[in-house]
Amino acid sequence: ISLALFICVTSLNAQDKKVKTGWNFGALPSISYDADLGFQYGALANIYYYGDGSIYPEYLHSLYVEASTTTRKNTILRISYDSKYLIPNHGVAIDVTYLPDPACTFYGFDGYNSVIHKSWITTGDNDYQSRMFYNYKRSLFRAIADIDGQIYGNWKWNLGAGVFKYTCDTLNTPYFNKKRDITDEKYLPFVNGGLYQRYIDWGIINPEEQYGGWHPYIHGGITYDSRDFRGNPSKGIYADAFVTYNAAFGNQKAYNNLMLNFDFRQYLTIIRNRLTFAYRLSTQNLLLGQSPVYTQAVQNCLIYKRVIYDVVGGSNSVRGLLRNRVMGDGFAFANIELRARLVNFDIGKQHFYIGLNPFFDLGMLTQPYKFDETEITKAIAANNIAKGLNDKAEDYFDFTANPYSLHIAAGCGLKVAMNENFVLSVDWATPLDKRDNYKISNLYIKVGYLF
């Protein structure tokens, strides 16, 4: 289904050999697909500067720019820069991103404790409510600056600061119904704000967090990096551990918190330049304070290489699961891949390869929300009386399920890479448990390897 094509490839001061020098410009029409976000259209560009080529496939400077939107109105406006040579012996990364998402997914907390009904969002089904019953409005603005420096050998220190601005609300139904007649199959019925509004009505989401807020943050940690290069390592280890202090003010002061993240990746050469075994273990946990609902859907990161890092579920963590399927105060997930380089070829002075990577992903909660069955049942009954509804607790919650259960998916990816660093990635994945996704086949077309 990939409609993405390379439309402009320019190399300045390049030599006709397997080493890149000077500037390299890769542009891609951002016409791709994500099982959770729909078809994407727009444009992105990645500019690399390799200098004299002495460190190729590493680069001196990288600038990434993207402007795109999807058929489900998820928009990306982003500019990011990274270099390990702007300041001698220090890495620098800067990211400014705006992500308006009028239909962000919300399936509740604690994985299998939250029940998802395919029939509620399937047009034409007798139990149909709205195809966006599990969506709400969320916009995110972030501005980030990070720096690292060497401690000794492969060990580095990391410091960073930035600000996140979340704007949240229930789904704006009229926005999606513009120019649609009530007889249109895609016309959205009003369902009292969907699941997000129900969580507000039941007191699970507090008034102080339901509309979002400003959260400046600082983080610091250490990194070990022995990878042979960053784009697609064939050997080495990358590991980081860091703490993040998220600030909150005014009526949100209860949401000051301290979080711990740990990420470990290893790359093992099986056949040199042909076959690599790679895996990642990652976790995020709340140490102090409280975390508002909208930050529970985002993973902290030392350096933001991707547009956004969702929690367990979706193209950036556990592929094949619904986006944000598993939410709580703490989580862990793993990705296991076999990366095969099938074909190497040149087009002009550009070096390409085609690769294949079967993978296995899994995730779980480490700190669940811990629902109180008695309190929730009472809140649902009271809200039914107030709003004339007929909700039942068992329609939304399975209190017998284990919130620490594993969520597992498997799939395979196709990679088309230019000059090692610019990689078009097409991943297909499926969950092993239908409670994680009502769709068997899930396709993601992105730029870059997952890790």
Coordinates of N, CA and C in Angstrom, one line a residue, residues 195-292:
L195 N -16.0 7.9 25.5 CA -15.4 7.4 26.7 C -14.7 8.4 27.5
Y196 N -14.1 9.4 26.9 CA -13.3 10.4 27.6 C -14.3 11.2 28.5
Q197 N -15.4 11.6 28.0 CA -16.4 12.3 28.9 C -17.0 11.4 30.0
R198 N -17.1 10.2 29.7 CA -17.6 9.3 30.8 C -16.6 9.2 31.9
Y199 N -15.3 9.1 31.6 CA -14.3 9.0 32.6 C -14.3 10.3 33.5
I200 N -14.7 11.4 32.8 CA -14.8 12.7 33.6 C -16.0 12.6 34.5
D201 N -17.1 12.2 33.9 CA -18.4 12.1 34.7 C -18.3 11.2 35.9
W202 N -17.5 10.1 35.7 CA -17.3 9.1 36.8 C -16.3 9.5 37.8
G203 N -15.6 10.6 37.6 CA -14.6 11.1 38.5 C -13.2 10.4 38.3
I204 N -13.0 9.6 37.3 CA -11.7 9.0 37.0 C -10.7 10.0 36.5
I205 N -11.2 10.9 35.6 CA -10.4 12.0 35.1 C -10.9 13.2 35.9
N206 N -10.0 13.9 36.6 CA -10.3 15.1 37.4 C -10.5 16.3 36.6
P207 N -11.3 17.3 37.1 CA -11.5 18.6 36.4 C -10.1 19.3 36.1
E208 N -9.1 19.1 37.0 CA -7.9 19.8 36.9 C -7.0 19.3 35.7
E209 N -7.3 18.1 35.2 CA -6.5 17.5 34.2 C -7.3 17.4 32.8
Q210 N -8.6 17.5 32.9 CA -9.4 17.2 31.7 C -9.1 18.1 30.5
Y211 N -8.6 19.3 30.7 CA -8.4 20.2 29.6 C -6.9 20.4 29.2
G212 N -6.0 19.7 29.9 CA -4.6 19.8 29.6 C -3.9 20.8 30.5
G213 N -2.7 21.2 30.0 CA -2.0 22.2 30.8 C -0.5 22.4 30.3
W214 N 0.2 23.4 30.9 CA 1.6 23.6 30.6 C 2.5 22.8 31.6
H215 N 3.5 22.2 31.0 CA 4.4 21.4 31.9 C 5.9 21.6 31.4
P216 N 6.6 22.6 32.0 CA 8.0 22.7 31.8 C 8.7 21.5 32.4
Y217 N 9.8 21.1 31.9 CA 10.5 19.9 32.5 C 12.0 20.0 32.4
I218 N 12.7 19.3 33.2 CA 14.1 19.1 33.0 C 14.4 17.6 33.2
H219 N 15.4 17.2 32.6 CA 15.8 15.8 32.8 C 17.3 15.6 32.7
G220 N 17.8 14.6 33.3 CA 19.3 14.3 33.3 C 19.5 12.8 33.5
G221 N 20.6 12.4 32.9 CA 20.9 10.9 33.0 C 22.2 10.6 32.4
I222 N 22.4 9.3 32.3 CA 23.7 8.8 31.7 C 23.3 7.9 30.5
T223 N 24.3 7.8 29.6 CA 24.1 7.0 28.4 C 25.4 6.2 28.1
Y224 N 25.2 4.9 27.7 CA 26.3 4.1 27.3 C 26.0 3.8 25.8
D225 N 27.0 4.1 24.9 CA 26.7 3.9 23.5 C 28.0 3.3 22.8
S226 N 27.9 2.0 22.4 CA 29.0 1.4 21.7 C 28.6 1.0 20.3
R227 N 27.5 1.5 19.8 CA 27.0 1.2 18.5 C 28.1 1.6 17.4
D228 N 28.1 0.8 16.3 CA 29.1 1.2 15.2 C 28.6 2.4 14.5
F229 N 27.3 2.6 14.3 CA 26.7 3.9 13.9 C 25.3 3.9 14.2
R230 N 24.6 5.1 14.1 CA 23.3 5.3 14.6 C 22.2 4.9 13.7
G231 N 22.3 5.0 12.4 CA 21.2 4.7 11.5 C 20.6 3.3 11.6
N232 N 21.5 2.3 11.4 CA 21.1 0.9 11.5 C 22.3 0.2 12.0
P233 N 22.5 0.2 13.3 CA 23.7 -0.5 13.9 C 23.8 -2.0 13.6
S234 N 25.0 -2.5 13.4 CA 25.2 -3.9 13.2 C 25.8 -4.6 14.4
K235 N 26.3 -3.8 15.3 CA 26.8 -4.3 16.6 C 26.9 -3.2 17.6
G236 N 26.9 -3.6 18.9 CA 27.1 -2.6 19.9 C 25.8 -2.6 20.8
I237 N 25.9 -1.7 21.8 CA 24.9 -1.5 22.8 C 24.6 0.0 23.0
Y238 N 23.3 0.3 23.1 CA 22.9 1.6 23.5 C 22.0 1.4 24.7
A239 N 22.3 2.2 25.8 CA 21.5 2.1 27.0 C 21.5 3.5 27.6
D240 N 20.3 3.9 28.2 CA 20.2 5.2 28.9 C 19.3 5.0 30.1
A241 N 19.6 5.8 31.1 CA 18.8 5.8 32.3 C 18.7 7.3 32.7
F242 N 17.5 7.8 32.9 CA 17.4 9.2 33.2 C 16.1 9.5 34.1
V243 N 16.1 10.6 34.8 CA 15.0 11.0 35.6 C 14.5 12.3 35.0
T244 N 13.2 12.5 35.0 CA 12.5 13.7 34.5 C 11.7 14.3 35.5
Y245 N 11.9 15.6 35.8 CA 11.0 16.3 36.7 C 10.0 17.2 35.8
N246 N 8.7 16.9 35.9 CA 7.7 17.6 35.2 C 7.0 18.5 36.2
A247 N 7.1 19.8 35.8 CA 6.5 20.8 36.7 C 5.0 21.1 36.3
A248 N 4.2 21.6 37.3 CA 2.9 21.9 37.1 C 2.5 23.1 38.1
F249 N 1.6 24.0 37.7 CA 1.4 25.1 38.5 C -0.1 25.4 38.7
G250 N -0.4 26.3 39.6 CA -1.8 26.7 39.8 C -2.7 25.5 40.2
N251 N -3.9 25.4 39.6 CA -4.8 24.3 40.1 C -4.3 23.0 39.6
Q252 N -3.2 22.9 38.9 CA -2.6 21.6 38.4 C -1.4 21.3 39.3
K253 N -1.1 22.0 40.4 CA 0.1 21.8 41.1 C 0.2 20.3 41.7
A254 N -0.9 19.6 41.8 CA -0.8 18.2 42.2 C -0.1 17.3 41.2
Y255 N 0.1 17.8 40.0 CA 0.7 17.0 38.9 C 2.2 17.3 38.7
N256 N 2.8 17.9 39.7 CA 4.3 17.9 39.7 C 4.7 16.4 39.9
N257 N 5.6 15.9 39.2 CA 6.0 14.5 39.3 C 7.5 14.3 38.9
L258 N 8.0 13.2 39.4 CA 9.3 12.7 39.0 C 9.2 11.3 38.4
M259 N 9.8 11.1 37.2 CA 9.7 9.9 36.5 C 11.1 9.3 36.2
L260 N 11.1 8.0 36.2 CA 12.3 7.3 35.8 C 12.2 6.5 34.5
N261 N 13.1 6.6 33.6 CA 13.1 5.9 32.4 C 14.4 5.1 32.2
F262 N 14.3 3.9 31.6 CA 15.4 3.1 31.3 C 15.2 2.5 30.0
D263 N 16.2 2.5 29.1 CA 16.1 1.9 27.8 C 17.4 1.2 27.5
F264 N 17.3 0.0 27.0 CA 18.5 -0.9 26.7 C 18.3 -1.5 25.3
R265 N 19.3 -1.3 24.4 CA 19.2 -1.9 23.1 C 20.5 -2.5 22.8
Q266 N 20.5 -3.7 22.1 CA 21.7 -4.4 21.7 C 21.5 -4.9 20.3
Y267 N 22.7 -4.8 19.6 CA 22.7 -5.2 18.2 C 23.8 -6.2 18.0
L268 N 23.5 -7.4 17.5 CA 24.4 -8.5 17.4 C 24.6 -8.9 15.9
T269 N 25.8 -8.9 15.4 CA 26.0 -9.3 14.0 C 26.0 -10.8 13.9
I270 N 25.1 -11.3 13.0 CA 25.1 -12.7 12.7 C 25.8 -13.0 11.4
I271 N 25.6 -12.3 10.4 CA 26.3 -12.3 9.1 C 26.7 -10.9 8.8
R272 N 28.0 -10.6 8.8 CA 28.5 -9.2 8.6 C 27.9 -8.6 7.3
N273 N 27.4 -7.4 7.5 CA 26.7 -6.6 6.5 C 25.5 -7.2 5.9
R274 N 25.0 -8.3 6.5 CA 23.8 -8.9 5.9 C 22.7 -9.2 6.9
L275 N 23.1 -9.7 8.1 CA 22.1 -10.1 9.0 C 22.4 -9.7 10.5
T276 N 21.5 -9.0 11.1 CA 21.7 -8.5 12.5 C 20.5 -8.9 13.4
F277 N 20.8 -9.3 14.6 CA 19.8 -9.5 15.6 C 19.7 -8.3 16.5
A278 N 18.6 -7.7 16.7 CA 18.4 -6.5 17.5 C 17.3 -6.6 18.5
Y279 N 17.4 -6.1 19.7 CA 16.3 -6.0 20.6 C 16.4 -4.8 21.5
R280 N 15.3 -4.4 22.0 CA 15.2 -3.3 22.9 C 14.3 -3.6 24.1
L281 N 14.7 -3.1 25.3 CA 13.9 -3.2 26.5 C 13.7 -1.8 27.0
S282 N 12.5 -1.4 27.3 CA 12.3 0.0 27.7 C 11.2 0.0 28.8
T283 N 11.4 0.9 29.7 CA 10.4 1.1 30.8 C 10.3 2.5 31.3
Q284 N 9.2 2.9 31.8 CA 8.9 4.2 32.4 C 8.1 4.1 33.6
N285 N 8.5 4.7 34.7 CA 7.8 4.5 36.0 C 7.7 5.8 36.7
L286 N 6.6 6.0 37.4 CA 6.4 7.2 38.3 C 7.0 7.0 39.6
L287 N 7.9 7.9 40.0 CA 8.6 7.8 41.3 C 7.9 8.6 42.4
L288 N 7.5 9.8 42.0 CA 6.9 10.7 43.0 C 5.8 11.6 42.3
G289 N 4.8 11.9 43.0 CA 3.7 12.8 42.5 C 2.7 12.0 41.7
Q290 N 1.9 12.8 40.9 CA 0.8 12.2 40.1 C 1.1 12.6 38.7
S291 N 0.5 11.8 37.8 CA 0.6 12.0 36.4 C -0.8 12.2 35.8
P292 N -1.0 13.3 35.1 CA -2.3 13.6 34.5 C -2.5 12.6 33.3

